[in-house]
mmCIF file with all atom_site columns, C-alpha atoms in Angstrom:
data_model
loop_
_atom_site.group_PDB
_atom_site.id
_atom_site.type_symbol
_atom_site.label_atom_id
_atom_site.label_alt_id
_atom_site.label_comp_id
_atom_site.label_asym_id
_atom_site.label_entity_id
_atom_site.label_seq_id
_atom_site.pdbx_PDB_ins_code
_atom_site.Cartn_x
_atom_site.Cartn_y
_atom_site.Cartn_z
_atom_site.occupancy
_atom_site.B_iso_or_equiv
_atom_site.pdbx_formal_charge
_atom_site.auth_seq_id
_atom_site.auth_comp_id
_atom_site.auth_asym_id
_atom_site.auth_atom_id
_atom_site.pdbx_PDB_model_num
ATOM 1   C CA . MET A 1 1   ? 62.744 -57.962 100.680 1.00 87.00 ? 1167 MET A CA 1
ATOM 2   C CA . ASP A 1 2   ? 65.866 -57.483 103.031 1.00 84.00 ? 1168 ASP A CA 1
ATOM 3   C CA . LEU A 1 3   ? 66.561 -53.776 103.137 1.00 85.00 ? 1169 LEU A CA 1
ATOM 4   C CA . ALA A 1 4   ? 69.565 -54.178 105.679 1.00 83.00 ? 1170 ALA A CA 1
ATOM 5   C CA . PRO A 1 5   ? 72.359 -53.854 102.949 1.00 86.00 ? 1171 PRO A CA 1
ATOM 6   C CA . CYS A 1 6   ? 70.669 -50.572 101.778 1.00 84.00 ? 1172 CYS A CA 1
ATOM 7   C CA . LEU A 1 7   ? 69.752 -48.913 104.909 1.00 80.00 ? 1173 LEU A CA 1
ATOM 8   C CA . GLY A 1 8   ? 72.105 -50.412 107.366 1.00 80.00 ? 1174 GLY A CA 1
ATOM 9   C CA . ALA A 1 9   ? 69.101 -51.460 109.684 1.00 82.00 ? 1175 ALA A CA 1
ATOM 10  C CA . PRO A 1 10  ? 67.458 -54.691 110.199 1.00 84.00 ? 1176 PRO A CA 1
ATOM 11  C CA . LEU A 1 11  ? 64.404 -53.828 108.113 1.00 88.00 ? 1177 LEU A CA 1
ATOM 12  C CA . LEU A 1 12  ? 62.370 -55.864 105.681 1.00 88.00 ? 1178 LEU A CA 1
ATOM 13  C CA . GLY A 1 13  ? 60.243 -54.401 102.851 1.00 90.00 ? 1179 GLY A CA 1
ATOM 14  C CA . SER A 1 14  ? 56.848 -55.548 101.621 1.00 90.00 ? 1180 SER A CA 1
ATOM 15  C CA . LYS A 1 15  ? 53.713 -54.241 100.155 1.00 89.00 ? 1181 LYS A CA 1
ATOM 16  C CA . PRO A 1 16  ? 51.333 -52.661 102.796 1.00 90.00 ? 1182 PRO A CA 1
ATOM 17  C CA . HIS A 1 17  ? 49.297 -55.186 104.863 1.00 89.00 ? 1183 HIS A CA 1
ATOM 18  C CA . PHE A 1 18  ? 51.480 -57.994 103.311 1.00 88.00 ? 1184 PHE A CA 1
ATOM 19  C CA . ILE A 1 19  ? 49.330 -57.980 100.087 1.00 88.00 ? 1185 ILE A CA 1
ATOM 20  C CA . ASP A 1 20  ? 50.557 -60.568 97.651  1.00 87.00 ? 1186 ASP A CA 1
ATOM 21  C CA . ALA A 1 21  ? 52.824 -62.182 100.343 1.00 86.00 ? 1187 ALA A CA 1
ATOM 22  C CA . ASP A 1 22  ? 52.604 -65.548 102.109 1.00 86.00 ? 1188 ASP A CA 1
ATOM 23  C CA . PRO A 1 23  ? 49.072 -65.729 103.969 1.00 85.00 ? 1189 PRO A CA 1
ATOM 24  C CA . LYS A 1 24  ? 50.892 -67.083 107.043 1.00 86.00 ? 1190 LYS A CA 1
ATOM 25  C CA . LEU A 1 25  ? 52.247 -63.590 107.683 1.00 85.00 ? 1191 LEU A CA 1
ATOM 26  C CA . LEU A 1 26  ? 48.700 -62.211 107.949 1.00 84.00 ? 1192 LEU A CA 1
ATOM 27  C CA . GLU A 1 27  ? 47.735 -64.846 110.547 1.00 84.00 ? 1193 GLU A CA 1
ATOM 28  C CA . GLU A 1 28  ? 50.510 -63.901 112.759 1.00 85.00 ? 1194 GLU A CA 1
ATOM 29  C CA . VAL A 1 29  ? 49.686 -60.274 113.114 1.00 85.00 ? 1195 VAL A CA 1
ATOM 30  C CA . ALA A 1 30  ? 46.245 -58.816 114.205 1.00 86.00 ? 1196 ALA A CA 1
ATOM 31  C CA . GLY A 1 31  ? 44.426 -56.021 112.401 1.00 85.00 ? 1197 GLY A CA 1
ATOM 32  C CA . LEU A 1 32  ? 45.857 -56.315 108.855 1.00 86.00 ? 1198 LEU A CA 1
ATOM 33  C CA . GLU A 1 33  ? 43.180 -56.011 106.021 1.00 86.00 ? 1199 GLU A CA 1
ATOM 34  C CA . PRO A 1 34  ? 44.824 -56.146 102.666 1.00 86.00 ? 1200 PRO A CA 1
ATOM 35  C CA . ASN A 1 35  ? 42.973 -54.138 99.945  1.00 87.00 ? 1201 ASN A CA 1
ATOM 36  C CA . ARG A 1 36  ? 44.374 -53.872 96.328  1.00 87.00 ? 1202 ARG A CA 1
ATOM 37  C CA . GLU A 1 37  ? 42.858 -50.529 95.824  1.00 86.00 ? 1203 GLU A CA 1
ATOM 38  C CA . ASP A 1 38  ? 44.392 -49.021 98.865  1.00 86.00 ? 1204 ASP A CA 1
ATOM 39  C CA . HIS A 1 39  ? 47.572 -51.027 99.350  1.00 89.00 ? 1205 HIS A CA 1
ATOM 40  C CA . ASP A 1 40  ? 48.925 -52.096 95.916  1.00 88.00 ? 1206 ASP A CA 1
ATOM 41  C CA . MET A 1 41  ? 51.335 -50.202 93.623  1.00 89.00 ? 1207 MET A CA 1
ATOM 42  C CA . PHE A 1 42  ? 49.832 -48.926 90.351  1.00 89.00 ? 1208 PHE A CA 1
ATOM 43  C CA . ILE A 1 43  ? 50.453 -46.613 87.364  1.00 90.00 ? 1209 ILE A CA 1
ATOM 44  C CA . ASN A 1 44  ? 47.619 -45.684 85.047  1.00 88.00 ? 1210 ASN A CA 1
ATOM 45  C CA . PHE A 1 45  ? 48.447 -44.825 81.339  1.00 87.00 ? 1211 PHE A CA 1
ATOM 46  C CA . GLU A 1 46  ? 46.247 -42.995 78.805  1.00 81.00 ? 1212 GLU A CA 1
ATOM 47  C CA . LEU A 1 47  ? 46.288 -45.698 76.144  1.00 77.00 ? 1213 LEU A CA 1
ATOM 48  C CA . ILE A 1 48  ? 46.356 -43.509 72.898  1.00 79.00 ? 1214 ILE A CA 1
ATOM 49  C CA . SER A 1 49  ? 49.233 -41.130 73.897  1.00 77.00 ? 1215 SER A CA 1
ATOM 50  C CA . GLY A 1 50  ? 50.932 -43.373 76.437  1.00 78.00 ? 1216 GLY A CA 1
ATOM 51  C CA . THR A 1 51  ? 50.799 -40.536 78.982  1.00 78.00 ? 1217 THR A CA 1
ATOM 52  C CA . PRO A 1 52  ? 50.866 -41.584 82.659  1.00 83.00 ? 1218 PRO A CA 1
ATOM 53  C CA . VAL A 1 53  ? 47.901 -40.176 84.309  1.00 85.00 ? 1219 VAL A CA 1
ATOM 54  C CA . SER A 1 54  ? 48.317 -41.184 88.009  1.00 88.00 ? 1220 SER A CA 1
ATOM 55  C CA . ALA A 1 55  ? 50.549 -43.535 89.838  1.00 91.00 ? 1221 ALA A CA 1
ATOM 56  C CA . ALA A 1 56  ? 51.179 -44.698 93.416  1.00 91.00 ? 1222 ALA A CA 1
ATOM 57  C CA . LYS A 1 57  ? 54.201 -46.421 94.894  1.00 91.00 ? 1223 LYS A CA 1
ATOM 58  C CA . ARG A 1 58  ? 53.634 -48.075 98.346  1.00 91.00 ? 1224 ARG A CA 1
ATOM 59  C CA . LEU A 1 59  ? 56.185 -49.768 100.786 1.00 91.00 ? 1225 LEU A CA 1
ATOM 60  C CA . GLN A 1 60  ? 55.670 -51.193 104.136 1.00 91.00 ? 1226 GLN A CA 1
ATOM 61  C CA . PHE A 1 61  ? 58.776 -51.419 106.481 1.00 91.00 ? 1227 PHE A CA 1
ATOM 62  C CA . ASN A 1 62  ? 58.727 -54.390 108.921 1.00 90.00 ? 1228 ASN A CA 1
ATOM 63  C CA . LEU A 1 63  ? 60.994 -55.800 111.660 1.00 89.00 ? 1229 LEU A CA 1
ATOM 64  C CA . GLU A 1 64  ? 61.814 -59.555 111.916 1.00 86.00 ? 1230 GLU A CA 1
ATOM 65  C CA . MET A 1 65  ? 61.295 -60.436 115.487 1.00 84.00 ? 1231 MET A CA 1
ATOM 66  C CA . GLU A 1 66  ? 62.436 -63.641 117.267 1.00 84.00 ? 1232 GLU A CA 1
ATOM 67  C CA . PRO A 1 67  ? 62.808 -64.603 120.945 1.00 84.00 ? 1233 PRO A CA 1
ATOM 68  C CA . VAL A 1 68  ? 66.167 -63.519 122.787 1.00 84.00 ? 1234 VAL A CA 1
ATOM 69  C CA . ARG A 1 69  ? 67.696 -66.539 124.554 1.00 83.00 ? 1235 ARG A CA 1
ATOM 70  C CA . ASP A 1 70  ? 68.147 -66.232 128.218 1.00 82.00 ? 1236 ASP A CA 1
ATOM 71  C CA . HIS A 1 71  ? 66.090 -62.991 128.521 1.00 82.00 ? 1237 HIS A CA 1
ATOM 72  C CA . GLU A 1 72  ? 63.198 -62.948 130.994 1.00 82.00 ? 1238 GLU A CA 1
ATOM 73  C CA . VAL A 1 73  ? 60.786 -60.708 128.986 1.00 80.00 ? 1239 VAL A CA 1
ATOM 74  C CA . LEU A 1 74  ? 62.101 -61.060 125.366 1.00 79.00 ? 1240 LEU A CA 1
ATOM 75  C CA . GLY A 1 75  ? 62.580 -64.677 125.621 1.00 80.00 ? 1241 GLY A CA 1
ATOM 76  C CA . ASN A 1 76  ? 58.902 -65.459 125.065 1.00 81.00 ? 1242 ASN A CA 1
ATOM 77  C CA . LEU A 1 77  ? 58.578 -63.331 121.783 1.00 80.00 ? 1243 LEU A CA 1
ATOM 78  C CA . PRO A 1 78  ? 57.200 -65.286 118.878 1.00 82.00 ? 1244 PRO A CA 1
ATOM 79  C CA . ASN A 1 79  ? 59.001 -65.643 115.514 1.00 84.00 ? 1245 ASN A CA 1
ATOM 80  C CA . VAL A 1 80  ? 57.034 -63.039 113.497 1.00 86.00 ? 1246 VAL A CA 1
ATOM 81  C CA . ILE A 1 81  ? 57.522 -60.266 111.005 1.00 88.00 ? 1247 ILE A CA 1
ATOM 82  C CA . LEU A 1 82  ? 56.011 -57.245 112.474 1.00 87.00 ? 1248 LEU A CA 1
ATOM 83  C CA . PRO A 1 83  ? 54.848 -54.228 110.389 1.00 90.00 ? 1249 PRO A CA 1
ATOM 84  C CA . VAL A 1 84  ? 56.203 -51.047 111.635 1.00 90.00 ? 1250 VAL A CA 1
ATOM 85  C CA . PHE A 1 85  ? 54.965 -48.434 109.076 1.00 91.00 ? 1251 PHE A CA 1
ATOM 86  C CA . TRP A 1 86  ? 54.160 -48.043 105.330 1.00 91.00 ? 1252 TRP A CA 1
ATOM 87  C CA . VAL A 1 87  ? 54.592 -45.123 103.082 1.00 92.00 ? 1253 VAL A CA 1
ATOM 88  C CA . GLN A 1 88  ? 52.938 -43.936 99.898  1.00 92.00 ? 1254 GLN A CA 1
ATOM 89  C CA . GLU A 1 89  ? 54.342 -41.772 97.110  1.00 92.00 ? 1255 GLU A CA 1
ATOM 90  C CA . GLY A 1 90  ? 51.805 -40.855 94.442  1.00 90.00 ? 1256 GLY A CA 1
ATOM 91  C CA . VAL A 1 91  ? 51.159 -38.459 91.718  1.00 87.00 ? 1257 VAL A CA 1
ATOM 92  C CA . SER A 1 92  ? 48.263 -37.622 89.408  1.00 86.00 ? 1258 SER A CA 1
ATOM 93  C CA . LEU A 1 93  ? 47.958 -34.983 86.476  1.00 83.00 ? 1259 LEU A CA 1
ATOM 94  C CA . ASN A 1 94  ? 46.379 -31.750 87.501  1.00 83.00 ? 1260 ASN A CA 1
ATOM 95  C CA . LYS A 1 95  ? 43.718 -29.917 85.471  1.00 82.00 ? 1261 LYS A CA 1
ATOM 96  C CA . THR A 1 96  ? 46.129 -28.119 83.324  1.00 81.00 ? 1262 THR A CA 1
ATOM 97  C CA . TRP A 1 97  ? 47.509 -31.339 81.911  1.00 78.00 ? 1263 TRP A CA 1
ATOM 98  C CA . THR A 1 98  ? 44.235 -33.256 81.856  1.00 79.00 ? 1264 THR A CA 1
ATOM 99  C CA . ASN A 1 99  ? 42.622 -30.430 79.920  1.00 81.00 ? 1265 ASN A CA 1
ATOM 100 C CA . GLN A 1 100 ? 45.494 -30.358 77.516  1.00 79.00 ? 1266 GLN A CA 1
ATOM 101 C CA . LEU A 1 101 ? 44.926 -34.017 76.867  1.00 78.00 ? 1267 LEU A CA 1
ATOM 102 C CA . LYS A 1 102 ? 41.159 -33.509 76.655  1.00 80.00 ? 1268 LYS A CA 1
ATOM 103 C CA . TYR A 1 103 ? 41.208 -30.660 74.217  1.00 78.00 ? 1269 TYR A CA 1
ATOM 104 C CA . GLN A 1 104 ? 44.230 -31.493 72.072  1.00 78.00 ? 1270 GLN A CA 1
ATOM 105 C CA . LEU A 1 105 ? 43.927 -35.136 71.821  1.00 79.00 ? 1271 LEU A CA 1
ATOM 106 C CA . PHE A 1 106 ? 40.390 -36.414 72.549  1.00 82.00 ? 1272 PHE A CA 1
ATOM 107 C CA . LEU A 1 107 ? 38.529 -33.475 71.007  1.00 83.00 ? 1273 LEU A CA 1
ATOM 108 C CA . GLY A 1 108 ? 40.703 -33.855 67.816  1.00 82.00 ? 1274 GLY A CA 1
ATOM 109 C CA . LEU A 1 109 ? 39.808 -37.700 67.857  1.00 84.00 ? 1275 LEU A CA 1
ATOM 110 C CA . LYS A 1 110 ? 36.061 -37.025 68.229  1.00 87.00 ? 1276 LYS A CA 1
ATOM 111 C CA . PHE A 1 111 ? 36.342 -34.375 65.506  1.00 89.00 ? 1277 PHE A CA 1
ATOM 112 C CA . ASN A 1 112 ? 38.080 -36.915 63.060  1.00 89.00 ? 1278 ASN A CA 1
ATOM 113 C CA . ALA A 1 113 ? 35.487 -39.554 63.884  1.00 90.00 ? 1279 ALA A CA 1
ATOM 114 C CA . THR A 1 114 ? 32.596 -37.211 63.251  1.00 92.00 ? 1280 THR A CA 1
ATOM 115 C CA . VAL A 1 115 ? 34.057 -36.189 59.902  1.00 93.00 ? 1281 VAL A CA 1
ATOM 116 C CA . LYS A 1 116 ? 34.721 -39.760 58.859  1.00 94.00 ? 1282 LYS A CA 1
ATOM 117 C CA . TRP A 1 117 ? 31.145 -40.802 59.628  1.00 94.00 ? 1283 TRP A CA 1
ATOM 118 C CA . LEU A 1 118 ? 29.654 -37.823 57.958  1.00 95.00 ? 1284 LEU A CA 1
ATOM 119 C CA . THR A 1 119 ? 31.837 -38.471 54.829  1.00 95.00 ? 1285 THR A CA 1
ATOM 120 C CA . ILE A 1 120 ? 30.630 -42.116 54.702  1.00 96.00 ? 1286 ILE A CA 1
ATOM 121 C CA . ILE A 1 121 ? 27.071 -41.274 55.321  1.00 96.00 ? 1287 ILE A CA 1
ATOM 122 C CA . ILE A 1 122 ? 27.020 -38.277 52.587  1.00 95.00 ? 1288 ILE A CA 1
ATOM 123 C CA . GLY A 1 123 ? 28.874 -40.649 50.138  1.00 95.00 ? 1289 GLY A CA 1
ATOM 124 C CA . THR A 1 124 ? 26.424 -43.508 50.597  1.00 95.00 ? 1290 THR A CA 1
ATOM 125 C CA . VAL A 1 125 ? 23.482 -41.190 50.129  1.00 96.00 ? 1291 VAL A CA 1
ATOM 126 C CA . GLY A 1 126 ? 25.033 -39.578 47.125  1.00 95.00 ? 1292 GLY A CA 1
ATOM 127 C CA . SER A 1 127 ? 25.882 -42.869 45.550  1.00 95.00 ? 1293 SER A CA 1
ATOM 128 C CA . ILE A 1 128 ? 22.317 -44.166 46.082  1.00 95.00 ? 1294 ILE A CA 1
ATOM 129 C CA . GLY A 1 129 ? 20.883 -40.809 44.638  1.00 94.00 ? 1295 GLY A CA 1
ATOM 130 C CA . ALA A 1 130 ? 23.292 -41.088 41.608  1.00 94.00 ? 1296 ALA A CA 1
ATOM 131 C CA . GLY A 1 131 ? 22.078 -44.639 41.060  1.00 92.00 ? 1297 GLY A CA 1
ATOM 132 C CA . ILE A 1 132 ? 18.441 -43.823 41.117  1.00 91.00 ? 1298 ILE A CA 1
ATOM 133 C CA . MET A 1 133 ? 18.954 -40.785 38.790  1.00 90.00 ? 1299 MET A CA 1
ATOM 134 C CA . HIS A 1 134 ? 20.894 -42.943 36.357  1.00 88.00 ? 1300 HIS A CA 1
ATOM 135 C CA . TYR A 1 135 ? 18.278 -45.634 36.384  1.00 87.00 ? 1301 TYR A CA 1
ATOM 136 C CA . LYS A 1 136 ? 15.476 -43.127 35.692  1.00 85.00 ? 1302 LYS A CA 1
ATOM 137 C CA . ARG A 1 137 ? 17.396 -41.571 32.883  1.00 82.00 ? 1303 ARG A CA 1
ATOM 138 C CA . SER A 1 138 ? 18.300 -44.889 31.250  1.00 80.00 ? 1304 SER A CA 1
ATOM 139 C CA . THR A 1 139 ? 14.773 -46.118 31.415  1.00 77.00 ? 1305 THR A CA 1
ATOM 140 C CA . LYS A 1 140 ? 13.044 -43.004 30.131  1.00 69.00 ? 1306 LYS A CA 1
ATOM 141 C CA . SER A 1 141 ? 10.922 -43.551 27.077  1.00 69.00 ? 1307 SER A CA 1
ATOM 142 C CA . VAL A 1 142 ? 10.906 -41.187 24.183  1.00 66.00 ? 1308 VAL A CA 1
ATOM 143 C CA . ASN A 1 143 ? 7.910  -40.779 21.937  1.00 72.00 ? 1309 ASN A CA 1
ATOM 144 C CA . VAL A 1 144 ? 9.179  -40.712 18.345  1.00 70.00 ? 1310 VAL A CA 1
ATOM 145 C CA . THR A 1 145 ? 6.831  -39.091 15.692  1.00 71.00 ? 1311 THR A CA 1
ATOM 146 C CA . PRO A 1 146 ? 7.197  -39.779 11.934  1.00 72.00 ? 1312 PRO A CA 1
ATOM 147 C CA . VAL A 1 147 ? 8.183  -36.587 9.965   1.00 69.00 ? 1313 VAL A CA 1
ATOM 148 C CA . GLU A 1 148 ? 7.999  -35.712 6.275   1.00 71.00 ? 1314 GLU A CA 1
ATOM 149 C CA . ALA A 1 149 ? 10.986 -34.155 4.724   1.00 66.00 ? 1315 ALA A CA 1
ATOM 150 C CA . VAL A 1 150 ? 10.280 -31.966 1.620   1.00 67.00 ? 1316 VAL A CA 1
ATOM 151 C CA . SER A 1 151 ? 13.094 -31.816 -0.918  1.00 66.00 ? 1317 SER A CA 1
ATOM 152 C CA . ASN A 1 152 ? 13.667 -29.288 -3.631  1.00 67.00 ? 1318 ASN A CA 1
ATOM 153 C CA . GLY A 1 153 ? 14.522 -31.886 -6.215  1.00 66.00 ? 1319 GLY A CA 1
ATOM 154 C CA . SER A 1 154 ? 18.294 -31.579 -6.014  1.00 66.00 ? 1320 SER A CA 1
ATOM 155 C CA . GLY A 1 155 ? 18.387 -33.801 -2.962  1.00 61.00 ? 1321 GLY A CA 1
ATOM 156 C CA . ARG A 1 156 ? 18.629 -30.881 -0.315  1.00 66.00 ? 1322 ARG A CA 1
ATOM 157 C CA . ILE A 1 157 ? 15.900 -30.903 2.337   1.00 59.00 ? 1323 ILE A CA 1
ATOM 158 C CA . VAL A 1 158 ? 14.088 -27.635 2.479   1.00 58.00 ? 1324 VAL A CA 1
ATOM 159 C CA . SER A 1 159 ? 11.376 -28.348 5.146   1.00 63.00 ? 1325 SER A CA 1
ATOM 160 C CA . VAL A 1 160 ? 10.490 -30.952 7.719   1.00 60.00 ? 1326 VAL A CA 1
ATOM 161 C CA . SER A 1 161 ? 6.952  -31.336 9.063   1.00 62.00 ? 1327 SER A CA 1
ATOM 162 C CA . SER A 1 162 ? 5.138  -33.902 11.088  1.00 60.00 ? 1328 SER A CA 1
ATOM 163 C CA . ALA A 1 163 ? 2.994  -36.598 9.273   1.00 57.00 ? 1329 ALA A CA 1
ATOM 164 C CA . GLY A 1 164 ? 0.466  -37.319 11.945  1.00 55.00 ? 1330 GLY A CA 1
ATOM 165 C CA . LYS A 1 165 ? -2.774 -35.705 12.801  1.00 52.00 ? 1331 LYS A CA 1
ATOM 166 C CA . ASP A 1 166 ? -1.341 -33.521 15.727  1.00 53.00 ? 1332 ASP A CA 1
ATOM 167 C CA . ARG A 1 167 ? 0.696  -31.849 13.295  1.00 52.00 ? 1333 ARG A CA 1
ATOM 168 C CA . GLU A 1 168 ? 0.642  -28.345 14.758  1.00 55.00 ? 1334 GLU A CA 1
ATOM 169 C CA . ALA A 1 169 ? 1.372  -29.545 18.362  1.00 53.00 ? 1335 ALA A CA 1
ATOM 170 C CA . ILE A 1 170 ? 4.314  -31.657 17.208  1.00 50.00 ? 1336 ILE A CA 1
ATOM 171 C CA . ASN A 1 171 ? 5.774  -28.918 14.996  1.00 52.00 ? 1337 ASN A CA 1
ATOM 172 C CA . ASN A 1 172 ? 5.827  -26.550 17.991  1.00 55.00 ? 1338 ASN A CA 1
ATOM 173 C CA . SER A 1 173 ? 7.329  -29.167 20.308  1.00 52.00 ? 1339 SER A CA 1
ATOM 174 C CA . LYS A 1 174 ? 10.920 -29.619 21.162  1.00 51.00 ? 1340 LYS A CA 1
ATOM 175 C CA . ASN A 1 175 ? 11.006 -33.238 20.110  1.00 49.00 ? 1341 ASN A CA 1
ATOM 176 C CA . LEU A 1 176 ? 12.990 -32.550 16.834  1.00 48.00 ? 1342 LEU A CA 1
ATOM 177 C CA . PRO A 1 177 ? 16.627 -32.426 16.962  1.00 51.00 ? 1343 PRO A CA 1
ATOM 178 C CA . ALA A 1 178 ? 18.225 -29.062 17.218  1.00 46.00 ? 1344 ALA A CA 1
ATOM 179 C CA . VAL A 1 179 ? 19.571 -28.907 13.757  1.00 48.00 ? 1345 VAL A CA 1
ATOM 180 C CA . LEU A 1 180 ? 16.040 -29.580 12.292  1.00 48.00 ? 1346 LEU A CA 1
ATOM 181 C CA . ASP A 1 181 ? 14.083 -27.527 14.841  1.00 46.00 ? 1347 ASP A CA 1
ATOM 182 C CA . GLY A 1 182 ? 12.214 -24.717 13.189  1.00 48.00 ? 1348 GLY A CA 1
ATOM 183 C CA . LEU A 1 183 ? 12.617 -26.003 9.611   1.00 48.00 ? 1349 LEU A CA 1
ATOM 184 C CA . GLY A 1 184 ? 8.842  -26.499 9.201   1.00 47.00 ? 1350 GLY A CA 1
ATOM 185 C CA . GLU A 1 185 ? 6.672  -24.266 7.157   1.00 47.00 ? 1351 GLU A CA 1
ATOM 186 C CA . ARG A 1 186 ? 8.606  -21.065 8.413   1.00 48.00 ? 1352 ARG A CA 1
ATOM 187 C CA . ILE A 1 187 ? 11.483 -21.499 6.052   1.00 48.00 ? 1353 ILE A CA 1
ATOM 188 C CA . PRO A 1 188 ? 10.641 -19.660 2.664   1.00 52.00 ? 1354 PRO A CA 1
ATOM 189 C CA . LYS A 1 189 ? 11.039 -21.546 -0.575  1.00 52.00 ? 1355 LYS A CA 1
ATOM 190 C CA . MET A 1 190 ? 14.348 -20.860 -2.329  1.00 53.00 ? 1356 MET A CA 1
ATOM 191 C CA . ALA A 1 191 ? 14.828 -20.205 -5.987  1.00 54.00 ? 1357 ALA A CA 1
ATOM 192 C CA . PRO A 1 192 ? 16.945 -22.623 -7.845  1.00 56.00 ? 1358 PRO A CA 1
ATOM 193 C CA . VAL A 1 193 ? 20.471 -21.574 -8.286  1.00 53.00 ? 1359 VAL A CA 1
ATOM 194 C CA . GLU A 1 194 ? 22.059 -21.787 -11.774 1.00 58.00 ? 1360 GLU A CA 1
ATOM 195 C CA . GLN A 1 195 ? 25.373 -23.821 -11.861 1.00 55.00 ? 1361 GLN A CA 1
ATOM 196 C CA . ARG A 1 196 ? 27.982 -22.853 -14.470 1.00 55.00 ? 1362 ARG A CA 1
ATOM 197 C CA . TYR A 1 197 ? 30.704 -25.165 -15.503 1.00 52.00 ? 1363 TYR A CA 1
#
């Protein structure tokens, strides 16, 4: 890049060590070893927040040399672009800013990811447990024992007792509905009530 209009001097700008330039320029100057890591421009962003973490701007200043006619010494110069010097300006975030990113952004993201996976795991285990409990409840067998109901003649049941041989064990069990539980032989016989019209 011709810098003469900007600087007022016959200088050319390039990347250091002619990186990304015509390979012929490297052949004409001895001692150049282009290396992307050391000589290229870069800017590193943190992808989630878009924060620039580090950056470097590198520029090499060159002189275009050519032979001077009718000059004893300078008349033998080759046509070459000669590097003079290169400069670098760089910046990277210090510990204050990187710690702020670390604790305010990355720690929060890790916490969210942990809570998300814990919720998924607990929900899955809870759903499986609920399914197993529902299956056990719905397939539970109930032993039904025949019972005898004793009526007082007017259609009202006054006592309920089992009809099987394990009468005492069944009468003391909780297998009877709550309304009928305890209506066995413990209820006294009631006297008939007169009805008047």
